[in-house]
Structures are given as C-alpha cells and as structure tokens.
mmCIF file of C-alpha atoms in Angstrom:
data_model
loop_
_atom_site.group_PDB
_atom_site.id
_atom_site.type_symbol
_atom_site.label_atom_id
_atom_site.label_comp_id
_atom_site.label_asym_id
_atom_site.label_seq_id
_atom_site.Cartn_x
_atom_site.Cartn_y
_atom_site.Cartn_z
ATOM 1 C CA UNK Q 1 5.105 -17.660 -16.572
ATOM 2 C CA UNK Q 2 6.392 -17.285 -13.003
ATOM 3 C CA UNK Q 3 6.438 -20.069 -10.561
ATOM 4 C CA UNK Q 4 5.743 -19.339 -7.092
ATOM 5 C CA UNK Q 5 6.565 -22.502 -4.381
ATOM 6 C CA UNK Q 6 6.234 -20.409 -1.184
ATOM 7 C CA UNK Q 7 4.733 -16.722 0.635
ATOM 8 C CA UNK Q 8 5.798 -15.671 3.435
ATOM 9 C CA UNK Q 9 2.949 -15.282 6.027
ATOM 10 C CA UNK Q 10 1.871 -16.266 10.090
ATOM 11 C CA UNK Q 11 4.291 -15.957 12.627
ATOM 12 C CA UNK Q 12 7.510 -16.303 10.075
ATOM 13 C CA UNK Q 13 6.491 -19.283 8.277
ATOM 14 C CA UNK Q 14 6.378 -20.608 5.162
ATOM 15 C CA UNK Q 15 2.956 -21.652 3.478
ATOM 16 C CA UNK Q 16 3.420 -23.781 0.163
ATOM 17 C CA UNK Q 17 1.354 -23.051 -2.291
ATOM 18 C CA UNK Q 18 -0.092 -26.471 -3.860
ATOM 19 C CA UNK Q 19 2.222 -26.817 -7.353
ATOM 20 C CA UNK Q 20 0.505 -23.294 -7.946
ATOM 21 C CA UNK Q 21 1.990 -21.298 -11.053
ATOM 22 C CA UNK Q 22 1.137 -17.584 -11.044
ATOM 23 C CA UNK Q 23 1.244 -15.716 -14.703
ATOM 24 C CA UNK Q 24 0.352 -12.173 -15.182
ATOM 25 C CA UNK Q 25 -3.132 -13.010 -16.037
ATOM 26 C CA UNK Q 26 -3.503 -14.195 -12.032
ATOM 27 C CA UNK Q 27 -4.589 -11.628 -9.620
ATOM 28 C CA UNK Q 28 -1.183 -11.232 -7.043
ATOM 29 C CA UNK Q 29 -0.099 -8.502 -4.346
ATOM 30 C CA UNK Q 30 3.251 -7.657 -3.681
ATOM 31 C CA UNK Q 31 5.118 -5.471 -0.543
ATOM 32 C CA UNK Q 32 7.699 -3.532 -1.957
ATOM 33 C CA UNK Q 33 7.453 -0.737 1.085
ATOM 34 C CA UNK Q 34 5.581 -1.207 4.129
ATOM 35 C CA UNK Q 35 6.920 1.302 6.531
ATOM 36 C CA UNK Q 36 5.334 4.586 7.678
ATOM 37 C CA UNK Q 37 6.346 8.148 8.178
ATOM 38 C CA UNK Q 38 10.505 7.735 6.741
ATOM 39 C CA UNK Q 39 12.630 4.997 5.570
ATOM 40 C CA UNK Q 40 13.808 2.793 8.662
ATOM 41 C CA UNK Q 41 17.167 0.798 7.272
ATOM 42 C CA UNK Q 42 19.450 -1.332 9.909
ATOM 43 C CA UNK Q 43 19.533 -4.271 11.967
ATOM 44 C CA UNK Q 44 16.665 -4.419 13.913
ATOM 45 C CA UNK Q 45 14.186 -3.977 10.694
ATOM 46 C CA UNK Q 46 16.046 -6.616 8.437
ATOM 47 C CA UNK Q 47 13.042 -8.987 8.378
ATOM 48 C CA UNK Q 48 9.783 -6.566 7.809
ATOM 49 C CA UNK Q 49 11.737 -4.142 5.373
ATOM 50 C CA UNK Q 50 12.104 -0.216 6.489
ATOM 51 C CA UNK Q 51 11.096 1.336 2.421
ATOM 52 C CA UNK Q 52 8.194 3.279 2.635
ATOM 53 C CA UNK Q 53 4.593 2.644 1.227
ATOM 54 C CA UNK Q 54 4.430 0.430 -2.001
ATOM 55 C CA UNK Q 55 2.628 -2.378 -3.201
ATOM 56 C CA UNK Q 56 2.142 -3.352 -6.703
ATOM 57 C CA UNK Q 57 -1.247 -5.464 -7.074
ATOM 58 C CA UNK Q 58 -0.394 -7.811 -10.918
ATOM 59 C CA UNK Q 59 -4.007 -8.012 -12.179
ATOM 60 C CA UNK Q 60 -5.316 -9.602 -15.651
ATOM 61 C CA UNK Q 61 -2.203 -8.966 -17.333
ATOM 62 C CA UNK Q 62 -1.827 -5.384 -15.750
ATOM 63 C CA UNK Q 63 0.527 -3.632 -13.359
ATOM 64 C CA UNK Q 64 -1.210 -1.819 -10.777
ATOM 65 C CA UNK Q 65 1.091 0.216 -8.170
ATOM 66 C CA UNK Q 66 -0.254 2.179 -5.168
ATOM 67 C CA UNK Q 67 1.514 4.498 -3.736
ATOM 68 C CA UNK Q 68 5.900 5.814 -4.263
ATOM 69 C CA UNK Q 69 7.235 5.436 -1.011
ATOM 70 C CA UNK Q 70 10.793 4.615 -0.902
ATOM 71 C CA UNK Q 71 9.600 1.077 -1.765
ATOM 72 C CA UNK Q 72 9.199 2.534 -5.381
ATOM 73 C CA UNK Q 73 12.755 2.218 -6.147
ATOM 74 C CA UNK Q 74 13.041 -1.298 -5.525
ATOM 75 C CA UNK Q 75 10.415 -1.936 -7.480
ATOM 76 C CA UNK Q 76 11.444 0.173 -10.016
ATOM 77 C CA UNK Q 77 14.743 -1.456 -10.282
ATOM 78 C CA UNK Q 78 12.860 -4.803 -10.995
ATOM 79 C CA UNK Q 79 11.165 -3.190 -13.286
ATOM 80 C CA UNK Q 80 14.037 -2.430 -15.735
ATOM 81 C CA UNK Q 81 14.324 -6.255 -16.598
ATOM 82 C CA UNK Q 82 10.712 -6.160 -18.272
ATOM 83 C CA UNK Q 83 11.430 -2.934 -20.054
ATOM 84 C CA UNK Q 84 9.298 -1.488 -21.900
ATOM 85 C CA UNK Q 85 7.096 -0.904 -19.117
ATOM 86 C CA UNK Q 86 3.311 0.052 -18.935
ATOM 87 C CA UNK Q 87 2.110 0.845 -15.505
ATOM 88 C CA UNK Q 88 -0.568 2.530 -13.500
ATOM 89 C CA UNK Q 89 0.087 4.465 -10.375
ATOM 90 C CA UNK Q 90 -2.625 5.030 -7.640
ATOM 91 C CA UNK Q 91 -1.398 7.830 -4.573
ATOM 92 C CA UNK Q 92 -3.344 7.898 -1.495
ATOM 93 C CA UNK Q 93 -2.410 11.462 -0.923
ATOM 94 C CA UNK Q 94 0.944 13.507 -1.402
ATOM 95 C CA UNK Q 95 2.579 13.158 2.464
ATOM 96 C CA UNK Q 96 6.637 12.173 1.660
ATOM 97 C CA UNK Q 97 6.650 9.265 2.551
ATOM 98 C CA UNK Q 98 4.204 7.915 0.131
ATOM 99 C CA UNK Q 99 6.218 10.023 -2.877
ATOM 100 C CA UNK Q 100 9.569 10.157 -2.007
ATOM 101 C CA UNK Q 101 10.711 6.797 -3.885
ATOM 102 C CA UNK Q 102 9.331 8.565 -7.372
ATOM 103 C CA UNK Q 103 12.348 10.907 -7.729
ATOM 104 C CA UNK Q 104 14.560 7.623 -7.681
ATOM 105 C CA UNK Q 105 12.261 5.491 -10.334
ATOM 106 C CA UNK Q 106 14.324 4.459 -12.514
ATOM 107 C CA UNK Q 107 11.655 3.564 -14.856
ATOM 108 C CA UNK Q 108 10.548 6.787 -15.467
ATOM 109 C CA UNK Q 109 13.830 8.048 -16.785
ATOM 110 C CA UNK Q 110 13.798 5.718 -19.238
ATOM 111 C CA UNK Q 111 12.154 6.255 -22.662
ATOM 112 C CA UNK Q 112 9.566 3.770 -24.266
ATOM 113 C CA UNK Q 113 7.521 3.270 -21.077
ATOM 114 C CA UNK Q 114 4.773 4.474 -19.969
ATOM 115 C CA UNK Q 115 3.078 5.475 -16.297
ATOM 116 C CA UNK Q 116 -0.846 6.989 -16.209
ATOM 117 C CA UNK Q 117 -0.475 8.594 -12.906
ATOM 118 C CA UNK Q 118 -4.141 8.876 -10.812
ATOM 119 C CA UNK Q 119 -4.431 10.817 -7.597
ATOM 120 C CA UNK Q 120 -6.724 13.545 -6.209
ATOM 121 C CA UNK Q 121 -6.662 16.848 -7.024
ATOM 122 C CA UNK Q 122 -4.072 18.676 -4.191
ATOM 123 C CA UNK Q 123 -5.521 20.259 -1.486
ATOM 124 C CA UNK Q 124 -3.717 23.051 -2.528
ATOM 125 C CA UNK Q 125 -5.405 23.860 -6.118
ATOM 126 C CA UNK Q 126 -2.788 22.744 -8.296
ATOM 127 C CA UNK Q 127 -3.296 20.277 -10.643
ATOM 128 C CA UNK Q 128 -1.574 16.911 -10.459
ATOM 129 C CA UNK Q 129 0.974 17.627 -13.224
ATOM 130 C CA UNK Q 130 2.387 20.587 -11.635
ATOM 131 C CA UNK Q 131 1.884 18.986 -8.271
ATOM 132 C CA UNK Q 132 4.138 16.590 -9.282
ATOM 133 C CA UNK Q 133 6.443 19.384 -11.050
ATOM 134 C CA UNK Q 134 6.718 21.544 -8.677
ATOM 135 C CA UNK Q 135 6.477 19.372 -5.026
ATOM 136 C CA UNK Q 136 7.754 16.098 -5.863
ATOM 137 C CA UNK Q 137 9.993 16.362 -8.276
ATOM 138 C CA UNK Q 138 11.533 19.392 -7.372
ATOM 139 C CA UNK Q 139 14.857 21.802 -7.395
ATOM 140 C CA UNK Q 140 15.476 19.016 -4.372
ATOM 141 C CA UNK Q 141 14.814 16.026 -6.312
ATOM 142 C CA UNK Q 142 18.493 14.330 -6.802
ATOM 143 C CA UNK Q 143 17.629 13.730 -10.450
ATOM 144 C CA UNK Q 144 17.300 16.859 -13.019
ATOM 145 C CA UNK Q 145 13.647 17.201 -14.398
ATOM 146 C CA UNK Q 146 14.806 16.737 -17.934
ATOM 147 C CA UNK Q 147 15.555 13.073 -17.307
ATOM 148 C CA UNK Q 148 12.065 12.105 -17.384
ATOM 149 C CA UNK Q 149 11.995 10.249 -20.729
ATOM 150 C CA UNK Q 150 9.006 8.131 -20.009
ATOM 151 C CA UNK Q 151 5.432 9.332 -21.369
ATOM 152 C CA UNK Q 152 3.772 10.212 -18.016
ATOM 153 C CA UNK Q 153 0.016 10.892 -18.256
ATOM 154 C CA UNK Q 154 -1.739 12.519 -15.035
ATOM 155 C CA UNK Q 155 -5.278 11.461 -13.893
ATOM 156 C CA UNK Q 156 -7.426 13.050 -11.234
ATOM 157 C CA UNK Q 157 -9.797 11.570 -9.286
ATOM 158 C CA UNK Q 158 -12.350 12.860 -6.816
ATOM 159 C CA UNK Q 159 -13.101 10.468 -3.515
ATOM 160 C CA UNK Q 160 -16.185 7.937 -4.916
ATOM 161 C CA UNK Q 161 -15.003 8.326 -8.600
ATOM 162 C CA UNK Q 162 -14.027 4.714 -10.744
ATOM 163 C CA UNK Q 163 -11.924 3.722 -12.865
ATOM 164 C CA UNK Q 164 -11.819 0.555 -15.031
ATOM 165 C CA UNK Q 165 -9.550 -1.100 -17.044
ATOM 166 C CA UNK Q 166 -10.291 -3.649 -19.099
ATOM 167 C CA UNK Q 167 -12.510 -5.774 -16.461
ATOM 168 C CA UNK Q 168 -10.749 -4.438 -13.797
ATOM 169 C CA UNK Q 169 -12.842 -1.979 -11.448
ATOM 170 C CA UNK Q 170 -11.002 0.395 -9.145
ATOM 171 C CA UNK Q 171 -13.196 2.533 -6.458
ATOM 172 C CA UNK Q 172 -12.385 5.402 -4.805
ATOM 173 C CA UNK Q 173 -13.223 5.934 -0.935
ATOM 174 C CA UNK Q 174 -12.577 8.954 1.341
ATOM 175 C CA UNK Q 175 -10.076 7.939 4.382
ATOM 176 C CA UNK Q 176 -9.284 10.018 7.736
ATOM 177 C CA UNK Q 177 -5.869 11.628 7.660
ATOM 178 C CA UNK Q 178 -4.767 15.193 8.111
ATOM 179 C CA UNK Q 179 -4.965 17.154 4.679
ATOM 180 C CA UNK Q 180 -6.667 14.199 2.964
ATOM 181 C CA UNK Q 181 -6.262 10.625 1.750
ATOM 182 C CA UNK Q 182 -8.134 8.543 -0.383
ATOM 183 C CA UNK Q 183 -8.673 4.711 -0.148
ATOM 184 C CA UNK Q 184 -8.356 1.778 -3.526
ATOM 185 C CA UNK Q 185 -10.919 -1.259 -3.808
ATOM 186 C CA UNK Q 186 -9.464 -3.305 -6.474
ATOM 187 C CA UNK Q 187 -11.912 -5.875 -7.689
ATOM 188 C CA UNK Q 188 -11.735 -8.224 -10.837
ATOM 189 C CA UNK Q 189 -13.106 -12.130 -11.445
ATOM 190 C CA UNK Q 190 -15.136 -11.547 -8.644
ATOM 191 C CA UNK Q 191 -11.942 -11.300 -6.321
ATOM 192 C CA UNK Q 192 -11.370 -8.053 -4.635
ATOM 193 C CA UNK Q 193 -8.430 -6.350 -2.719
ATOM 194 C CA UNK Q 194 -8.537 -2.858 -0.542
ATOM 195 C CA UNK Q 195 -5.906 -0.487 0.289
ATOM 196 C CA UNK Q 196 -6.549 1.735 3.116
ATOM 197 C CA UNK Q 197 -3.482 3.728 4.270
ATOM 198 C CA UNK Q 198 -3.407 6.055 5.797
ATOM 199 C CA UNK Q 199 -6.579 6.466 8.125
ATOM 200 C CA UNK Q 200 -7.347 6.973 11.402
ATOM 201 C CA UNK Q 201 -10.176 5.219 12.975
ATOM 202 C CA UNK Q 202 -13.522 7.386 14.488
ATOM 203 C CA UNK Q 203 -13.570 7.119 18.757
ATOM 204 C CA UNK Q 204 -17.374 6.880 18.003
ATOM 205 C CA UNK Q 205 -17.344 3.682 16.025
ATOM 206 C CA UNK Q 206 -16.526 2.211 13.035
ATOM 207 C CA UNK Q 207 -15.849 4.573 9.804
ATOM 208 C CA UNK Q 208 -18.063 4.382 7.173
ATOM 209 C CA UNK Q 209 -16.726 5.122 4.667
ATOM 210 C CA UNK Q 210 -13.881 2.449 5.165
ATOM 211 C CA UNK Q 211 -16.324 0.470 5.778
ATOM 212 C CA UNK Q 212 -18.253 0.729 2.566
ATOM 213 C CA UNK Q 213 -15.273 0.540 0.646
ATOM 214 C CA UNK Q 214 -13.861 -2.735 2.551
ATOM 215 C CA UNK Q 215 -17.197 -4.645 2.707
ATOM 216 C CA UNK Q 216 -16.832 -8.506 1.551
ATOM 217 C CA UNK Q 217 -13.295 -8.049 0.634
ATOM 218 C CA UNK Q 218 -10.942 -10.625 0.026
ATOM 219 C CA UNK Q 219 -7.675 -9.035 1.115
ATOM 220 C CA UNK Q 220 -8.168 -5.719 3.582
ATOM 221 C CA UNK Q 221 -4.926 -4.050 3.572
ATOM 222 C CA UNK Q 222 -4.823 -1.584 6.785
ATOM 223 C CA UNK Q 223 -2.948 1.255 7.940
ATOM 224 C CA UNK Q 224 -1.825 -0.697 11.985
ATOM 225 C CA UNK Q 225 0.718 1.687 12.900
ATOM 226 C CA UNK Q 226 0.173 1.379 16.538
ATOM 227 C CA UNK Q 227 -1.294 -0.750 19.523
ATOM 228 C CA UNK Q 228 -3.970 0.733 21.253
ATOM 229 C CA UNK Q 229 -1.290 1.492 23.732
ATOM 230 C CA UNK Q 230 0.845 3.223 21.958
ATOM 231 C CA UNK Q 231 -2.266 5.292 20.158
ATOM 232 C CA UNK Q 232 -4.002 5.987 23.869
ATOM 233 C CA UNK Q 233 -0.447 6.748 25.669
ATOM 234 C CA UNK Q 234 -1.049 9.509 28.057
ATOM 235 C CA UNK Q 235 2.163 10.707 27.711
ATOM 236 C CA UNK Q 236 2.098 10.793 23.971
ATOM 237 C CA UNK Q 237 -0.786 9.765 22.076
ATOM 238 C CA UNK Q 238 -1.495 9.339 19.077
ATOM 239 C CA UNK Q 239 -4.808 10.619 18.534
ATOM 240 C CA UNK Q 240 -5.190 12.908 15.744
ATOM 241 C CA UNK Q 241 -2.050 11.936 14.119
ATOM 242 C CA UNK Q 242 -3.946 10.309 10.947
ATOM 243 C CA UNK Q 243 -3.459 6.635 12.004
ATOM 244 C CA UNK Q 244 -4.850 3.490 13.169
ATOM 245 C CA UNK Q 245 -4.005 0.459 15.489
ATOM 246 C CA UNK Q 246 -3.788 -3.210 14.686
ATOM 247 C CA UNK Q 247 -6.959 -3.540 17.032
ATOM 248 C CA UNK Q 248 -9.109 -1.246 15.271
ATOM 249 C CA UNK Q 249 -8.201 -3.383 12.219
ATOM 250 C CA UNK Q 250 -9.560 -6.823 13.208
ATOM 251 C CA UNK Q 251 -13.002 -4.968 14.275
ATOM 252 C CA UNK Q 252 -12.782 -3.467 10.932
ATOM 253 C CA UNK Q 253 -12.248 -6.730 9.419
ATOM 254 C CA UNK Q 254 -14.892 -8.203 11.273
ATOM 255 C CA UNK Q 255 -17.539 -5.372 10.772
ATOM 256 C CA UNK Q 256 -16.586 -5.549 6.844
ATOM 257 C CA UNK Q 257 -16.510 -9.612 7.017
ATOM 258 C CA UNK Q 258 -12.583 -9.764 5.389
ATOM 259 C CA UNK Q 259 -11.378 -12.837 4.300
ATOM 260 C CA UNK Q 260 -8.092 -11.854 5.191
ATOM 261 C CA UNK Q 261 -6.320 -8.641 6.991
ATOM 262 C CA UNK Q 262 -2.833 -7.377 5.993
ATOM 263 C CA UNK Q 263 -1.369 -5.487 9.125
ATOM 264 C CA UNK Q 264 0.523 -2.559 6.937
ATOM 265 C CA UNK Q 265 2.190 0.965 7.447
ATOM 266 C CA UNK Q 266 4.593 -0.100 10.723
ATOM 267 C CA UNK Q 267 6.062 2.787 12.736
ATOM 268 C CA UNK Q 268 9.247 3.277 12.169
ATOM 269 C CA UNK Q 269 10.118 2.758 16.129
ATOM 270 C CA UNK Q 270 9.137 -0.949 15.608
ATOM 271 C CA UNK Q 271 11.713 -3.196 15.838
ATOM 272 C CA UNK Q 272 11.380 -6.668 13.592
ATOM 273 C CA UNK Q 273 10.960 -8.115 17.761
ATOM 274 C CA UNK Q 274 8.135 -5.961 18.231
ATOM 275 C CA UNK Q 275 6.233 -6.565 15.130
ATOM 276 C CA UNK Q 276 6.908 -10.037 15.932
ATOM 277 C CA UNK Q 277 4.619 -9.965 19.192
ATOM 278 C CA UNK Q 278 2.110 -7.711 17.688
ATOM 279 C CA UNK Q 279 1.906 -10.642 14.832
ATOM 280 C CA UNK Q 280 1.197 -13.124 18.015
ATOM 281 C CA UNK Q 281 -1.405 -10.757 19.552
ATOM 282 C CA UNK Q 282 -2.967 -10.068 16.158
ATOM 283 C CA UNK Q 283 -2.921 -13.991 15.123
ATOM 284 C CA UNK Q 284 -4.139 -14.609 18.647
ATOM 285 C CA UNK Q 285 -7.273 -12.199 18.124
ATOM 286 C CA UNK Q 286 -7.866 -12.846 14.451
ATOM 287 C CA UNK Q 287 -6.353 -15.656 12.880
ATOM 288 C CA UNK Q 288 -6.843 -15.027 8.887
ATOM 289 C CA UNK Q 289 -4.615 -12.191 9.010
ATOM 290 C CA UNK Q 290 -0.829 -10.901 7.348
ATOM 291 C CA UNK Q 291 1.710 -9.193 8.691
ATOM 292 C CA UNK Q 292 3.054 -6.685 5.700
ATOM 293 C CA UNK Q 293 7.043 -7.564 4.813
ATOM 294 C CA UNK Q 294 8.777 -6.614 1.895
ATOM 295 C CA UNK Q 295 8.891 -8.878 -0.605
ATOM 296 C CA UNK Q 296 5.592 -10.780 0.705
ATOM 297 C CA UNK Q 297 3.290 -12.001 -2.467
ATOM 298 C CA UNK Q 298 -0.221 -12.335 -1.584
ATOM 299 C CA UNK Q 299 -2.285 -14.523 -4.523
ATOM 300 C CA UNK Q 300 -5.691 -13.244 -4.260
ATOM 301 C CA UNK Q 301 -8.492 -16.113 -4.102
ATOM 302 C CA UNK Q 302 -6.051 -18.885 -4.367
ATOM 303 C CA UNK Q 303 -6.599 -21.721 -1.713
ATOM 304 C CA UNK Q 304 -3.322 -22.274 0.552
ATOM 305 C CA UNK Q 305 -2.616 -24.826 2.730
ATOM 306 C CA UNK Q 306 -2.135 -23.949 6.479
#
C-alpha cells in the first residue's frame, strides 16, 4: 500500500490529504506528460513538466494509461520496479506528440508483460497493428522492432463504443481536432474521470458531444492550450488549429456541472510564469479547478482539505 501525505494543486500549494492511504484498489490520476505539440525541457518549464501527453488513471486494482507522449517514458521507467506489468493503453488519436514516448517504453521491451493497446481505427485504413508497425514504431524509431518482447494486443474502437473491465466502464466520445480524436469517460464506484485532449471548442456554442461525454463528472480533464487571446490573435490565431482555451473550459465545466477541472495540454511557448497567471485567472473565474504538472496525483472522490 502507498501512502500519499500531499498533491500538488491551487496556485503552488500543498493540500494534505487527511492521514489518507491510497492502494491500488483506490481510484487515482497521475500527470506523467502534460505538454502539447513537442517536448519543452529547460529552465523556464521546470515546475509544470515539458513531456508530452500522459496520464495514467490507477483504478480497482488496474493500470489505465491514456495516451504515449514523451511522458510515456517516465512512466515507463517507473514501471520497471513493478515488473511484470499488465497495462491498458487508451490513444486519443495518432498526432506525435501523443505517440512519440512509445518507441522509448521501456516496458514494452521487456518480456513477461503485457499492454492491450485500444485506439481508433487510422484515418488512413490501416489497422492499428500495422499502424503502430509501420508509423510509430518505425525504420526511425531509435529502438529495432525486434526488441518488443512484451505480448502487445491491439484493440479498435469506433467513437461511442465501451469498454469494461471488471466494473470499470470506459466510453468513447468524438472530439474536434484535425484528422480525428476521440475522448475517455472513465467511471467506476460511482466516481468518474474524463479525458478530453485534444479538441477544439465550436464558435457557435458548446460541443455536444464533449458535453455528453463530460456531464456530472468528477474530474474534467481539458485540452487549455491557449487564452482566448492567444486563440483570437489577429495576427496569429488559433482557430482551426484543433485546440481549446482555458476559458472555454470553465463554461464547459459549468455547462457539464464538473466537480473539478484539470487545465491540461500547455503550449509549449508557456513559460512555468505564464501558466502561473493563467492558474490565477482560471482560480479567479472557477475556483474547483487544477492546473496539470507532472507528477500531480489527483484521488478521485476523496474529500481534501482546502
């Protein structure tokens, strides 16, 4: 059993979690990535992380991971203390920066664990398998094919399918984003968590389909990659580009009545400063929401202390 004492959450601080012990049977998010478009490393991202898209959600004794950003490896390399390993992999959609930590999983290499890989079908017509054959891990890949020892087993979903596992129900949701995307709503013990990256809001009004798939969520975990300045800039906006602002998340949140908003998927332009005063603007507008750091745990349903 793992004790956690502290997470990290509003405006830097520390909330204590009451004595709290989390096991694996406890429902628990982690960040392991939480930057968009490429891996930002140096100074000025030191505090929010600059891996790419990863979180692993620890749910009734199961490992659920969404997404293999560059965050993957980290987690990965975590990973190889609990060996064997037996793991389920959700991908939003097949843009690099959500895949590019896979080549570097240690994990897989490894023989005696095991990954069931679910994703939708490419828009190109392949099928998942040679997807992953032939686009992510390919002649590029730093690693030679015939390293992967683990037993990988390829699943593919269509938006509005569902998977469950063991009590645990996953649903599938169509997002906005250029060649395709697909949103997770994680739900078990009555607790439920939803991944939404990456998706760009509708001019018109809210989207729908997010909408549906966020409704009465506990935890709404949303692609904020820009301020509505930065998304509107007449110089060089935004719109189009297959993203969302931290705005459009609170009215989101609002419209879907979250418990609690994760502000995820930073630009790579934003400076630990900047996402600093977007986390006073956001906790200004919205107070019950997250800023997305790696390394952040998030226990789902848990009462915390403010």
């Amino acid at each position: 059993m793992k004790t956690i004492s502290s997470i990290e959450r509003m405006h830097g601080s520390v909330t204590t979690l009451a004595s709290h012990s989390l096991d694996f049977e406890d429902f628990v998010v982690q960040f392991w990535g939480v930057r968009g478009s490429i891996p930002t490393p140096g100074k000025d991202t030191v505090r929010y992380g600059g891996n790419t898209s990863c979180i692993e959600m620890r749910v009734a004794g199961k490992r659920l991971i969404f997404d293999g950003g560059t965050g993957l490896r980290v987690l990965g390399d975590s990973l190889m203390q609990e060996a064997p390993v037996e793991a389920y992999i959700f991908f939003t959609h097949y843009h690099w920066d959500h895949i590019q930590g896979f080549p570097l999983f240690t994990p897989a290499f490894t023989p005696g664990n095991c990954f069931k890989i679910y994703g939708a079908t490419p828009p190109e017509g392949e099928s998942m398998k040679q997807h992953f054959v032939e686009r992510i891990l390919h002649t590029n890949s730093p690693v030679p094919l015939k390293g992967l020892r683990a037993d990988l087993q390829f699943n593919e979903l269509k938006v509005g399918d569902r998977v469950t596992l063991d009590g645990i129900e996953i649903q599938t949701g169509q997002l906005n984003h250029p060649n395709t995307a697909m949103g997770y709503r994680v739900t078990w013990n009555g607790k439920t968590v939803v991944y939404c990256s990456d998706t760009e809001h509708f001019p018109e009004g809210i989207d729908e389909n997010v909408l549906n798939l966020a409704q009465g969520a506990d935890v709404l975990i949303y692609d904020a990659m820009y301020t509505d300045e930065e998304y509107h800039n007449v110089k060089s906006p935004k719109i189009g580009w297959g993203h969302s602002t931290w705005q459009e998340a609170i009215k989101m949140a609002e419209a879907a009545n979250i418990k609690q908003v994760v502000i995820f998927h930073h630009d790579p332009t934003h400076t630990d400063d900047f996402l600093d005063e977007v986390e006073q603007q956001v906790q200004a507008a919205f107070p019950h929401m997250v800023m997305a750091k790696e390394g952040l745990i998030l226990p789902v349903g848990i009462p915390q202390k403010s």
